[in-house]
GROMACS .gro file of C-alpha atoms in nm:
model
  420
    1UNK     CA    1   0.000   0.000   0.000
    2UNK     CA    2   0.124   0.355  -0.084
    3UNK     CA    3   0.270   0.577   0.173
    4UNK     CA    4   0.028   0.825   0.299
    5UNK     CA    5   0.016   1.128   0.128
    6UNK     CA    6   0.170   1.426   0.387
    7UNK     CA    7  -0.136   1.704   0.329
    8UNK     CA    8  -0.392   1.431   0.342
    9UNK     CA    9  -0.450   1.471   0.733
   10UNK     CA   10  -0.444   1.847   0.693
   11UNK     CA   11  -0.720   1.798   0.377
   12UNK     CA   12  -0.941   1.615   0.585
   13UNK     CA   13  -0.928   1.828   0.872
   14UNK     CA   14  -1.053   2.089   0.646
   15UNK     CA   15  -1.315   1.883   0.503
   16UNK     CA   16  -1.433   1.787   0.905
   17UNK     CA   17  -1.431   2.174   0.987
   18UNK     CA   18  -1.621   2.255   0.694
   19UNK     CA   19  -1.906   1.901   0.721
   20UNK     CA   20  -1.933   2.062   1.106
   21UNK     CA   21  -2.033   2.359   1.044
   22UNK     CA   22  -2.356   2.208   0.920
   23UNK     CA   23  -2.387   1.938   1.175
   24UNK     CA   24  -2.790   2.005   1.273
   25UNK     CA   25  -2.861   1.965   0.889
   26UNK     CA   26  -2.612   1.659   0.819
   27UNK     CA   27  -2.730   1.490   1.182
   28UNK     CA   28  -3.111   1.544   1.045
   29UNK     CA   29  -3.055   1.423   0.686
   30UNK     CA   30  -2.883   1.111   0.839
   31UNK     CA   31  -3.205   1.063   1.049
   32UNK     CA   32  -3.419   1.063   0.818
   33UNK     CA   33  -3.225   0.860   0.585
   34UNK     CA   34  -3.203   0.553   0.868
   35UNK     CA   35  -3.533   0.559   0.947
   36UNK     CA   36  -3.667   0.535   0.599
   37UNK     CA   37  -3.397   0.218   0.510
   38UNK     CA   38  -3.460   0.071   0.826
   39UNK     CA   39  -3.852   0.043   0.887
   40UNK     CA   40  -3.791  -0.212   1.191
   41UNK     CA   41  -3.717   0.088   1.438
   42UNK     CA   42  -4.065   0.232   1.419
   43UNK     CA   43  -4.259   0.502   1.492
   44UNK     CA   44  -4.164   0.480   1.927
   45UNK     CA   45  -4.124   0.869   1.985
   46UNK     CA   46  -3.867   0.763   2.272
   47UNK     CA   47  -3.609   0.580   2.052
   48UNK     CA   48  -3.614   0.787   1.729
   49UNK     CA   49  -3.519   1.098   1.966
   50UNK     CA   50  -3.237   0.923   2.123
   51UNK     CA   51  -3.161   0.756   1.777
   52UNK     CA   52  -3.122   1.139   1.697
   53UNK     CA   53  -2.909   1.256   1.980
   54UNK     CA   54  -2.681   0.880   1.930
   55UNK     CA   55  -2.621   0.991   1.604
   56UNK     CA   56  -2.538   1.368   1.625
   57UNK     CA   57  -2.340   1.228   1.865
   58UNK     CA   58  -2.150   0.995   1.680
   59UNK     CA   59  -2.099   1.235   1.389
   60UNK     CA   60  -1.944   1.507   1.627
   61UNK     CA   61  -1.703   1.247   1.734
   62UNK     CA   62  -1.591   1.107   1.404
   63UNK     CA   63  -1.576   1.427   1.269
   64UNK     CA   64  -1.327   1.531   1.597
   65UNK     CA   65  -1.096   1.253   1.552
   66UNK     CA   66  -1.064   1.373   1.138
   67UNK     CA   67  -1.005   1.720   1.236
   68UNK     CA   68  -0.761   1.643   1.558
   69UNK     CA   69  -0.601   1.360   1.431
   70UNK     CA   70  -0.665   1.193   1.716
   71UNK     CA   71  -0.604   0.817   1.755
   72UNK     CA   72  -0.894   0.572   1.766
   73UNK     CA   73  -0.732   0.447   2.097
   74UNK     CA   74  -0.799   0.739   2.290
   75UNK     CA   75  -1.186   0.734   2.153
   76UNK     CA   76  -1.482   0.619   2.351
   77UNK     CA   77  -1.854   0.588   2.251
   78UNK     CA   78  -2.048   0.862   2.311
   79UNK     CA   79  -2.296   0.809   2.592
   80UNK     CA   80  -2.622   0.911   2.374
   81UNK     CA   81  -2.491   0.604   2.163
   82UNK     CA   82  -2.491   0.301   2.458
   83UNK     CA   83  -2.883   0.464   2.580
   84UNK     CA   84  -2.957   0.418   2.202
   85UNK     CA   85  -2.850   0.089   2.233
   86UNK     CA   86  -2.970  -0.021   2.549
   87UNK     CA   87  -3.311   0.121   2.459
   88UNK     CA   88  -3.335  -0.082   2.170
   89UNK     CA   89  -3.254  -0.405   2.381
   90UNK     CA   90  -3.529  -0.321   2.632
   91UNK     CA   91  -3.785  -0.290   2.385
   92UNK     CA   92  -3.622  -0.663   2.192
   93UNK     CA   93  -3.532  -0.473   1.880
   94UNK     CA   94  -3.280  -0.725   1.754
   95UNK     CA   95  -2.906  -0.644   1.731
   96UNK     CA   96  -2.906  -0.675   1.354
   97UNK     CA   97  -3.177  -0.376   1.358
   98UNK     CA   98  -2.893  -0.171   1.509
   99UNK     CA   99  -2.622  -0.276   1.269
  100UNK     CA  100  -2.841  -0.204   0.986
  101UNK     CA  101  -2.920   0.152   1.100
  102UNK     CA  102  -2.544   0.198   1.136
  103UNK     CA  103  -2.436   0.092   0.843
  104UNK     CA  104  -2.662   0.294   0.652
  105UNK     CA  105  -2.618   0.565   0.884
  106UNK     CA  106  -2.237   0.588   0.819
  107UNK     CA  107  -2.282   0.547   0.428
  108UNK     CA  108  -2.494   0.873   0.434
  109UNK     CA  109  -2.214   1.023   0.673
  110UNK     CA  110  -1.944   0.923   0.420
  111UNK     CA  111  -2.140   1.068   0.147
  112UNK     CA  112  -2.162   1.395   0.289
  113UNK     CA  113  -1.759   1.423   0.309
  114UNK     CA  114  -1.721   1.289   0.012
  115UNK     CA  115  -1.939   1.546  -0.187
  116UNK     CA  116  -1.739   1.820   0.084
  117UNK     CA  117  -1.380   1.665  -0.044
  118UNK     CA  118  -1.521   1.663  -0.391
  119UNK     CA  119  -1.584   2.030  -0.359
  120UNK     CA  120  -1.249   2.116  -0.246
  121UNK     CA  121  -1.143   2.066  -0.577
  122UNK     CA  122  -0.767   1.890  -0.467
  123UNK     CA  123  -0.550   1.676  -0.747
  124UNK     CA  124  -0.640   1.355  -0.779
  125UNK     CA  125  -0.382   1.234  -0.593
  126UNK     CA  126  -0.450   1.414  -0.247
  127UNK     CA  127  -0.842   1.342  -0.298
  128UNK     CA  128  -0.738   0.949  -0.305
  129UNK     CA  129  -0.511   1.006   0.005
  130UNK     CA  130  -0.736   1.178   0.185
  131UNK     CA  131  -0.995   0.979   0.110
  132UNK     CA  132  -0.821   0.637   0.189
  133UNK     CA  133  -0.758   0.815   0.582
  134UNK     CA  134  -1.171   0.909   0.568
  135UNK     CA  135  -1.255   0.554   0.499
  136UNK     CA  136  -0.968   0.444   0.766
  137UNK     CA  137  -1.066   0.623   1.073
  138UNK     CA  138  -1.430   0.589   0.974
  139UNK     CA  139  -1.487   0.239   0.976
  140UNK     CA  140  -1.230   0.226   1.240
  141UNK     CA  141  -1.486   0.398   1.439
  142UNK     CA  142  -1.728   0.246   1.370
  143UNK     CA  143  -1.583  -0.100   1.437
  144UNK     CA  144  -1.482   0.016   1.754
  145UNK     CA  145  -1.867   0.128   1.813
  146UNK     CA  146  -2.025  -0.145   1.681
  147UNK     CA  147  -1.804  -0.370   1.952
  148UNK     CA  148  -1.888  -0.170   2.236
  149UNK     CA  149  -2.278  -0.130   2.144
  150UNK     CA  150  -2.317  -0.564   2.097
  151UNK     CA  151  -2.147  -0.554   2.447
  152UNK     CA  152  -2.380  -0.324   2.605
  153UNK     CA  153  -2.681  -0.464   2.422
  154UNK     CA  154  -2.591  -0.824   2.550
  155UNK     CA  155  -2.561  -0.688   2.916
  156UNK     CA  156  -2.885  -0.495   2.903
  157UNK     CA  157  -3.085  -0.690   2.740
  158UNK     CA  158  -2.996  -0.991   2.998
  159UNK     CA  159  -3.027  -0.763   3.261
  160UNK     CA  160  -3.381  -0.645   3.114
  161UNK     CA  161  -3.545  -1.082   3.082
  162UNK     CA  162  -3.373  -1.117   3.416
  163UNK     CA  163  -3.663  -0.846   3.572
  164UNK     CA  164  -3.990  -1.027   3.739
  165UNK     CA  165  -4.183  -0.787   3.441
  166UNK     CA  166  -4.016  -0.951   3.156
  167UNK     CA  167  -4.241  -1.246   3.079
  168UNK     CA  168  -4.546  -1.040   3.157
  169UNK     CA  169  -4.463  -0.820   2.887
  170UNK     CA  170  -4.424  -1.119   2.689
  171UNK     CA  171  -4.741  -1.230   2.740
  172UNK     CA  172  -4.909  -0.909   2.658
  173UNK     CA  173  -4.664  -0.893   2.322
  174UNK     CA  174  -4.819  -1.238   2.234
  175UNK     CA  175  -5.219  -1.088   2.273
  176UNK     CA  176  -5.126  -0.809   2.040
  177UNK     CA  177  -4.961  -1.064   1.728
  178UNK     CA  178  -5.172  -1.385   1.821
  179UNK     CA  179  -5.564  -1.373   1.670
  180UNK     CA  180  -5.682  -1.630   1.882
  181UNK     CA  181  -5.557  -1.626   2.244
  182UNK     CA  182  -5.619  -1.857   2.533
  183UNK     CA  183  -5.789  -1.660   2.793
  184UNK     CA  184  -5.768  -1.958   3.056
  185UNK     CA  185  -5.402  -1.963   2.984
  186UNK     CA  186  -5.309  -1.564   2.950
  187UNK     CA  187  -5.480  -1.512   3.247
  188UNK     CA  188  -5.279  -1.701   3.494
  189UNK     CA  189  -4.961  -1.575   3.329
  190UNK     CA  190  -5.066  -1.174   3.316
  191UNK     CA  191  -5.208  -1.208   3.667
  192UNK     CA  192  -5.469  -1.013   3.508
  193UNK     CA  193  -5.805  -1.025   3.438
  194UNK     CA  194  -5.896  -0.997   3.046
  195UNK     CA  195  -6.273  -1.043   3.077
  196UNK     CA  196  -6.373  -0.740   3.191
  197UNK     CA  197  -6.336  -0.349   3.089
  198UNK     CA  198  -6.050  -0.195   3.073
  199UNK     CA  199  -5.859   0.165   3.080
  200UNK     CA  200  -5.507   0.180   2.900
  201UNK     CA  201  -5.264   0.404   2.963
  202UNK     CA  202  -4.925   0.557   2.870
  203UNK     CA  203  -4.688   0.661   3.135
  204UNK     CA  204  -4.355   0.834   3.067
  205UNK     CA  205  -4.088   1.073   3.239
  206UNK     CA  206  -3.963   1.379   3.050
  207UNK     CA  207  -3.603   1.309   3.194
  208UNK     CA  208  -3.425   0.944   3.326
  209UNK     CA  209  -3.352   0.974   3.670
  210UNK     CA  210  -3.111   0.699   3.867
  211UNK     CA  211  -3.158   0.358   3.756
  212UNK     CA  212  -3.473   0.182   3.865
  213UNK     CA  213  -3.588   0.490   4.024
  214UNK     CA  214  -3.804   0.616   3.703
  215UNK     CA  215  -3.988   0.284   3.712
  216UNK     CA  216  -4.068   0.289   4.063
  217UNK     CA  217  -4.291   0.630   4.014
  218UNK     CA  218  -4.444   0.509   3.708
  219UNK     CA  219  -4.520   0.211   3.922
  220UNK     CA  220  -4.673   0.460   4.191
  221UNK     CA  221  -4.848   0.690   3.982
  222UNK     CA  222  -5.044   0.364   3.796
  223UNK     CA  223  -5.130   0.280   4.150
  224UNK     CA  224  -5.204   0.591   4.250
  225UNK     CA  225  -5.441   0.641   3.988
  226UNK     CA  226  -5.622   0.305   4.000
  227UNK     CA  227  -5.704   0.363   4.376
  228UNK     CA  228  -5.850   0.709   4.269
  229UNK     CA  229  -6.074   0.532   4.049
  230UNK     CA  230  -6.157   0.287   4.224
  231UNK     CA  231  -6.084  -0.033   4.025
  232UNK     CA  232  -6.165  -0.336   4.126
  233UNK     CA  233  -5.822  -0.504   4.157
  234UNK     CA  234  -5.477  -0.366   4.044
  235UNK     CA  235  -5.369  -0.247   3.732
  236UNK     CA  236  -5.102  -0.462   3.488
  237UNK     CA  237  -4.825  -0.226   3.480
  238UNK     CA  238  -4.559  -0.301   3.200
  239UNK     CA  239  -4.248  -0.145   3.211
  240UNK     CA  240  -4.101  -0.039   2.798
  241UNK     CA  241  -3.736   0.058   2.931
  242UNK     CA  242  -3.641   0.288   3.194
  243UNK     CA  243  -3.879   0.603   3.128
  244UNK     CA  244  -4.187   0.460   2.965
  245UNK     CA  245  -4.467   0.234   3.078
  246UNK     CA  246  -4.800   0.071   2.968
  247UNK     CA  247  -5.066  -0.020   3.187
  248UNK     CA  248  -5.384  -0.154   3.206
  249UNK     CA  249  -5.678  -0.014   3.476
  250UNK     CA  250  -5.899  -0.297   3.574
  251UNK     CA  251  -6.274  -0.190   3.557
  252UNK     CA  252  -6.484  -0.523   3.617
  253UNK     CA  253  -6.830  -0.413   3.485
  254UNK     CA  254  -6.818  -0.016   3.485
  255UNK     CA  255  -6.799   0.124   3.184
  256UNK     CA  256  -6.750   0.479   3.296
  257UNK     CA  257  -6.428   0.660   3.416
  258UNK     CA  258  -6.330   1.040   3.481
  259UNK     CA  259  -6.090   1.188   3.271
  260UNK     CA  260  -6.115   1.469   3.526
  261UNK     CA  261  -6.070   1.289   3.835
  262UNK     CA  262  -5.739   1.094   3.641
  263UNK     CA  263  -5.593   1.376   3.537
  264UNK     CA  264  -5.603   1.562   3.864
  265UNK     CA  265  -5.393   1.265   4.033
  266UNK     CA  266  -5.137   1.315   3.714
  267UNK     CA  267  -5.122   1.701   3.738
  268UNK     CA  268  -5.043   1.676   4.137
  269UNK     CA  269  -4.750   1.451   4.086
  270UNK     CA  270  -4.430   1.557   4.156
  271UNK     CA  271  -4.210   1.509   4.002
  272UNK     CA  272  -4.384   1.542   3.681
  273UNK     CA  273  -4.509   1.266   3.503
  274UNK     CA  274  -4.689   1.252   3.186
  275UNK     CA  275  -4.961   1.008   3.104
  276UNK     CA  276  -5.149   0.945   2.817
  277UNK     CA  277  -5.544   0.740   2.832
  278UNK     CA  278  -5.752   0.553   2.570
  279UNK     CA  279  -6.121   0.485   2.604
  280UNK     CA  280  -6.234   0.202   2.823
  281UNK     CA  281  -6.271  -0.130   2.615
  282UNK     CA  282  -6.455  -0.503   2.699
  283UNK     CA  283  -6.250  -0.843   2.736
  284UNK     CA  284  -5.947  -0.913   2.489
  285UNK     CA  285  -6.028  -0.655   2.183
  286UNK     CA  286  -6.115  -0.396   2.464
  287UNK     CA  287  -5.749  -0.435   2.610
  288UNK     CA  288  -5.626  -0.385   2.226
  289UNK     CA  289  -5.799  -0.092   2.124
  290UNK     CA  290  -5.750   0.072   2.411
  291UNK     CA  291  -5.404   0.087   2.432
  292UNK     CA  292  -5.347   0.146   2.071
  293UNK     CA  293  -5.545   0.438   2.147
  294UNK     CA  294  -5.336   0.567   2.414
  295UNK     CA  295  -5.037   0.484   2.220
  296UNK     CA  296  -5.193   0.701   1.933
  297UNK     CA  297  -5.268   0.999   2.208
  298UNK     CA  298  -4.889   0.961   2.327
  299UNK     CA  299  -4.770   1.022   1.962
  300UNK     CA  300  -4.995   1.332   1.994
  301UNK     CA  301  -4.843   1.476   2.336
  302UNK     CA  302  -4.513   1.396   2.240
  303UNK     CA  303  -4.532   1.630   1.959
  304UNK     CA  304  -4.686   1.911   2.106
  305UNK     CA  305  -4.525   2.215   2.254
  306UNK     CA  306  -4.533   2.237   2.548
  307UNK     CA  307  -4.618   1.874   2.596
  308UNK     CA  308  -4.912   1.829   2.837
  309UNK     CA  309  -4.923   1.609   3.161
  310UNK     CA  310  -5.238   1.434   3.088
  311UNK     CA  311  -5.398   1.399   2.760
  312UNK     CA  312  -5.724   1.163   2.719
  313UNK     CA  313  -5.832   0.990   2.356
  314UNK     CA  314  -6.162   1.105   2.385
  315UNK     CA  315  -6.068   1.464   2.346
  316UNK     CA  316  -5.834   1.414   2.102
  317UNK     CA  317  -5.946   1.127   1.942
  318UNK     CA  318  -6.011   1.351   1.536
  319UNK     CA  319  -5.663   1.509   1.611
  320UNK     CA  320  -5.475   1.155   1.697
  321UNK     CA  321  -5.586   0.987   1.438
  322UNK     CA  322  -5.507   1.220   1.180
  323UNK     CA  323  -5.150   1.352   1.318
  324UNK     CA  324  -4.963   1.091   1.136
  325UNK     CA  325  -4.743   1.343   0.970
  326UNK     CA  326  -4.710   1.662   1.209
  327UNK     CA  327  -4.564   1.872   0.900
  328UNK     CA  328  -4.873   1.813   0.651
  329UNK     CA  329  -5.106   1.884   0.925
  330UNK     CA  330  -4.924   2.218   0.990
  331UNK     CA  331  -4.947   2.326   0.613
  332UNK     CA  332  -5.315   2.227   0.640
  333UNK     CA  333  -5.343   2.425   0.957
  334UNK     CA  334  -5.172   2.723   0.817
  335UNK     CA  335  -5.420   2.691   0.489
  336UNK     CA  336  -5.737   2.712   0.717
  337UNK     CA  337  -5.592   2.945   0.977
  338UNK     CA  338  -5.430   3.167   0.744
  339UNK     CA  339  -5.276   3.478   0.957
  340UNK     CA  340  -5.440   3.369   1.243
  341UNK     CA  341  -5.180   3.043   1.261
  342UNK     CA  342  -4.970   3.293   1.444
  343UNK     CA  343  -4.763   3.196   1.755
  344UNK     CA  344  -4.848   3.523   1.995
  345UNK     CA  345  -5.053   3.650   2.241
  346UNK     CA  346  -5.338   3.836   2.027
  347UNK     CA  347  -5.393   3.522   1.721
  348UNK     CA  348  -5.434   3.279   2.055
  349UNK     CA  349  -5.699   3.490   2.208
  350UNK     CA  350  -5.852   3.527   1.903
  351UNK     CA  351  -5.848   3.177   1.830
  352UNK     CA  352  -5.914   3.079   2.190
  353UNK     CA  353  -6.287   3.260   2.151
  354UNK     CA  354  -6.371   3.164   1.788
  355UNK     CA  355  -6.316   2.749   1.951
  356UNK     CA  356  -6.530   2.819   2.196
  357UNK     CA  357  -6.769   3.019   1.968
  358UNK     CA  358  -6.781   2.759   1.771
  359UNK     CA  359  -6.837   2.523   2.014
  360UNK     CA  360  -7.150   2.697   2.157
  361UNK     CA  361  -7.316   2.650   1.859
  362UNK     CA  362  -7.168   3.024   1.729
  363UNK     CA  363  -7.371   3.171   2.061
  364UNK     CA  364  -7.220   3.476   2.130
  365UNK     CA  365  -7.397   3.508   2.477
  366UNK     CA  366  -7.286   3.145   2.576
  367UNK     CA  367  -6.871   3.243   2.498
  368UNK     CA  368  -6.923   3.546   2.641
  369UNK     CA  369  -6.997   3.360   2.983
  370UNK     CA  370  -6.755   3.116   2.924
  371UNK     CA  371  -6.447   3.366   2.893
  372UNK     CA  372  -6.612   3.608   3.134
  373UNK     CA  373  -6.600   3.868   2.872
  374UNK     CA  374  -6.925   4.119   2.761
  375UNK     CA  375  -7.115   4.021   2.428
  376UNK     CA  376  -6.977   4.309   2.219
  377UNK     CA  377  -6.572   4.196   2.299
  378UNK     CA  378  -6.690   3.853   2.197
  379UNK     CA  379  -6.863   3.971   1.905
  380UNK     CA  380  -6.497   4.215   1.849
  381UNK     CA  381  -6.294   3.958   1.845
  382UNK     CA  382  -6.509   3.662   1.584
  383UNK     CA  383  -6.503   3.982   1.333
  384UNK     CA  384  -6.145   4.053   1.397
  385UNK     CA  385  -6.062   3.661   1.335
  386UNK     CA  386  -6.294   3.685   1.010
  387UNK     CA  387  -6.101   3.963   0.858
  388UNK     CA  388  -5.721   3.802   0.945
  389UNK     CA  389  -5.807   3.458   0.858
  390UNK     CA  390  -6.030   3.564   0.514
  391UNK     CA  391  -6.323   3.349   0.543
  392UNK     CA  392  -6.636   3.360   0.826
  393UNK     CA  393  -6.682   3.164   1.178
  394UNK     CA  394  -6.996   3.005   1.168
  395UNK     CA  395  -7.158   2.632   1.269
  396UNK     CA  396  -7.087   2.353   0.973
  397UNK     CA  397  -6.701   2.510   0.942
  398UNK     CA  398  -6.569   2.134   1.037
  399UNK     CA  399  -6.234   2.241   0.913
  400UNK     CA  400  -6.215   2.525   1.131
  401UNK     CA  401  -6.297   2.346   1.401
  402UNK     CA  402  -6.047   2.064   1.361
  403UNK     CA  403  -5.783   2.277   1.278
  404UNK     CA  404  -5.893   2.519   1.588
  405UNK     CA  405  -5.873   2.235   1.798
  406UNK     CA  406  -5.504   2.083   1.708
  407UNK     CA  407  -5.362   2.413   1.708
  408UNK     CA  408  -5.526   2.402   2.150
  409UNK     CA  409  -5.332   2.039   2.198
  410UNK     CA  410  -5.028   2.099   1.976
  411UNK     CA  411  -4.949   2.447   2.019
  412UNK     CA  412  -4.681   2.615   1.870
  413UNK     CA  413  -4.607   2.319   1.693
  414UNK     CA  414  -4.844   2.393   1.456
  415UNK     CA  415  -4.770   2.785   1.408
  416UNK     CA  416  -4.574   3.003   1.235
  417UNK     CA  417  -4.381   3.226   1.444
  418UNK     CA  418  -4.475   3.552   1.159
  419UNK     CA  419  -4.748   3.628   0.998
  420UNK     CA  420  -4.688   3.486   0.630
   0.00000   0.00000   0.00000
């Protein structure tokens, strides 16, 4: 093999300083990239925002050692990197899943300093050179990683089927893929009662605290609200890794719950917890559609800003089910809203009375009372939303009122942050 070339660790420090100056855009583009080549990682919220922070991560690094020349001995994996692997092993995402993602993660990496040495414009024999030591100290790297990460993966995932929840979550993995289930046999094994109504929720903490700790007050909250409720034995708590949790609320033969009485025991925690409820469901389909319900809720709080405490399906149900793709519903938000789509104080009052306007049936006695205001501000503010947005408030606007009502759950995650 040739000698290496003398400027080629001076060409690729250039090419590291000049790739990291765009690292937000390169660390989304890779993203985006792995997720759509490697399907098997999902839609979890959780694990595609630590997948993001592993791999902005892991493209800081790299793109340190090429600018420092700094030997691969002295390198350790970034920590974002082992919680993206161990949170794949709780959740029994297999290791190859992880491989996959990396490989194609790095290709897209490489790509990007390729097209950045390209543009340099160097001979051809300093862009082989320099290229050869990219490649090098790349898949070095990423040998090194990938080592590490199987190591970690191994000891968590052990560590995760040793826990006296693991084959319960099994169990309740098996009545989600199997059609026809054994009650008399998933009974026993849940330690739960299937025949009978049910509440799911979604429990999660907005930051990991010390280990097992997080657990133990989703634990207590479930509990907490189940006696609140009154259920008629306790919950099935399920732990996903260290910050997230499903759960079950036994309701024998009530069909009823309140959301209000719920979300008063999640508001008053402390530290803050944030929960997320379907609708109550009957024997083993009612335990399914339930929780995908509250799984479909969670994808809603998790994207809004700020995200709230406790969020029930019933509420939200139009808005879940149609926030599969946050960015189309804020272009179709912005289309109905027009100016009003406005992240400040005045568009959310404004908006704030043409909801509940709308949901009086347009009485403009009946919002007055309910935002303590007189008749004539109320009737002030539905012509001042008229003339901004460009079209009228009145009852049949379903559009409106959808759009009205994701903009109240998701917040500014729907709004401009300028009038357009």
């Amino acid at each position: 093999m040739a000698a290496e070339h003398p400027e080629a660790p001076k060409q690729l420090s250039v090419v590291a300083e000049n790739v990291g100056s765009h690292l937000s855009e390169v660390s989304r583009d890779i993203v985006e990239h792995v997720t759509a080549k490697v399907p098997e990682l999902g839609r979890d919220t959780t694990v595609i925002k630590v997948l993001q922070a592993s791999i902005a991560e892991n493209i800081a690094t790299v793109l340190h050692v090429f600018e420092n020349d700094i030997s691969l001995d002295n390198v350790e994996a970034p920590a974002a990197s082992l919680e993206y692997t161990r949170r794949l092993a709780q959740r029994d995402i297999p290791l190859t899943v992880m491989t996959r993602a990396h490989r194609f993660g790095q290709l897209r990496f490489l790509e990007w300093c390729l097209d950045e040495l390209d543009r340099q414009g160097v001979d051809h024999e300093l862009f082989t050179a320099t290229n050869r030591r990219m490649l090098q100290l790349s898949f070095g790297y990423g040998d090194r990683i990938a080592e590490n990460a199987a190591m970690v993966y191994q000891q968590e995932r052990d560590h995760w089927l040793l826990g006296q929840t693991a084959a319960r979550a099994a169990r309740v993995r098996d009545i989600f893929t199997e059609k026809d289930v054994d009650l008399n046999w998933a009974e026993p094994a849940l330690g739960y009662r299937l025949r009978q109504n049910h509440l799911g929720l979604v429990a999660w903490l907005p930051t990991l605290t010390g280990e097992g700790e997080g657990l133990a007050r989703l634990d207590r909250i479930t509990n907490e609200v189940a006696r609140k409720l009154d259920c008629s034995a306790r919950p099935l708590f399920v732990p996903r890794d260290a910050v997230l949790s499903w759960a079950w609320l036994p309701f024998g033969s009530r069909s009823e719950v309140s959301s209000e009485q719920l979300a008063d025991v999640v508001e008053r925690s402390d530290p803050p917890v944030h929960v997320c409820a379907g609708s109550v469901g009957y024997g083993i389909e009612g335990f399914r559609s339930t929780h995908r319900q509250a799984l479909r809720t969670q994808e809603l709080a998790a994207a809004a800003s700020p995200v709230p405490q406790f969020t029930d399906f019933s509420t939200v149900a139009p808005i879940a089910l149609m926030a599969t793709n946050v960015d189309d519903m804020r272009a179709w938000v912005w289309d109905i809203l027009g100016a009003l789509a406005v992240d400040d104080e005045n568009s959310a009052r404004l908006r704030e009375t043409a909801r509940i306007f709308l949901d009086t049936g347009c009485s403009y006695t009946a919002t007055a009372s309910a935002q303590i205001l007189h008749k004539n501000s109320v009737q002030y503010r539905i012509r001042k939303a008229e003339t901004i947005m460009g079209h009228p408030v009145q009852k049949g606007h379903s559009d409106l009122e959808v759009a009205l009502r994701a903009v109240q759950y998701l917040g500014s995650t729907l709004l401009r942050t300028r009038p357009a």
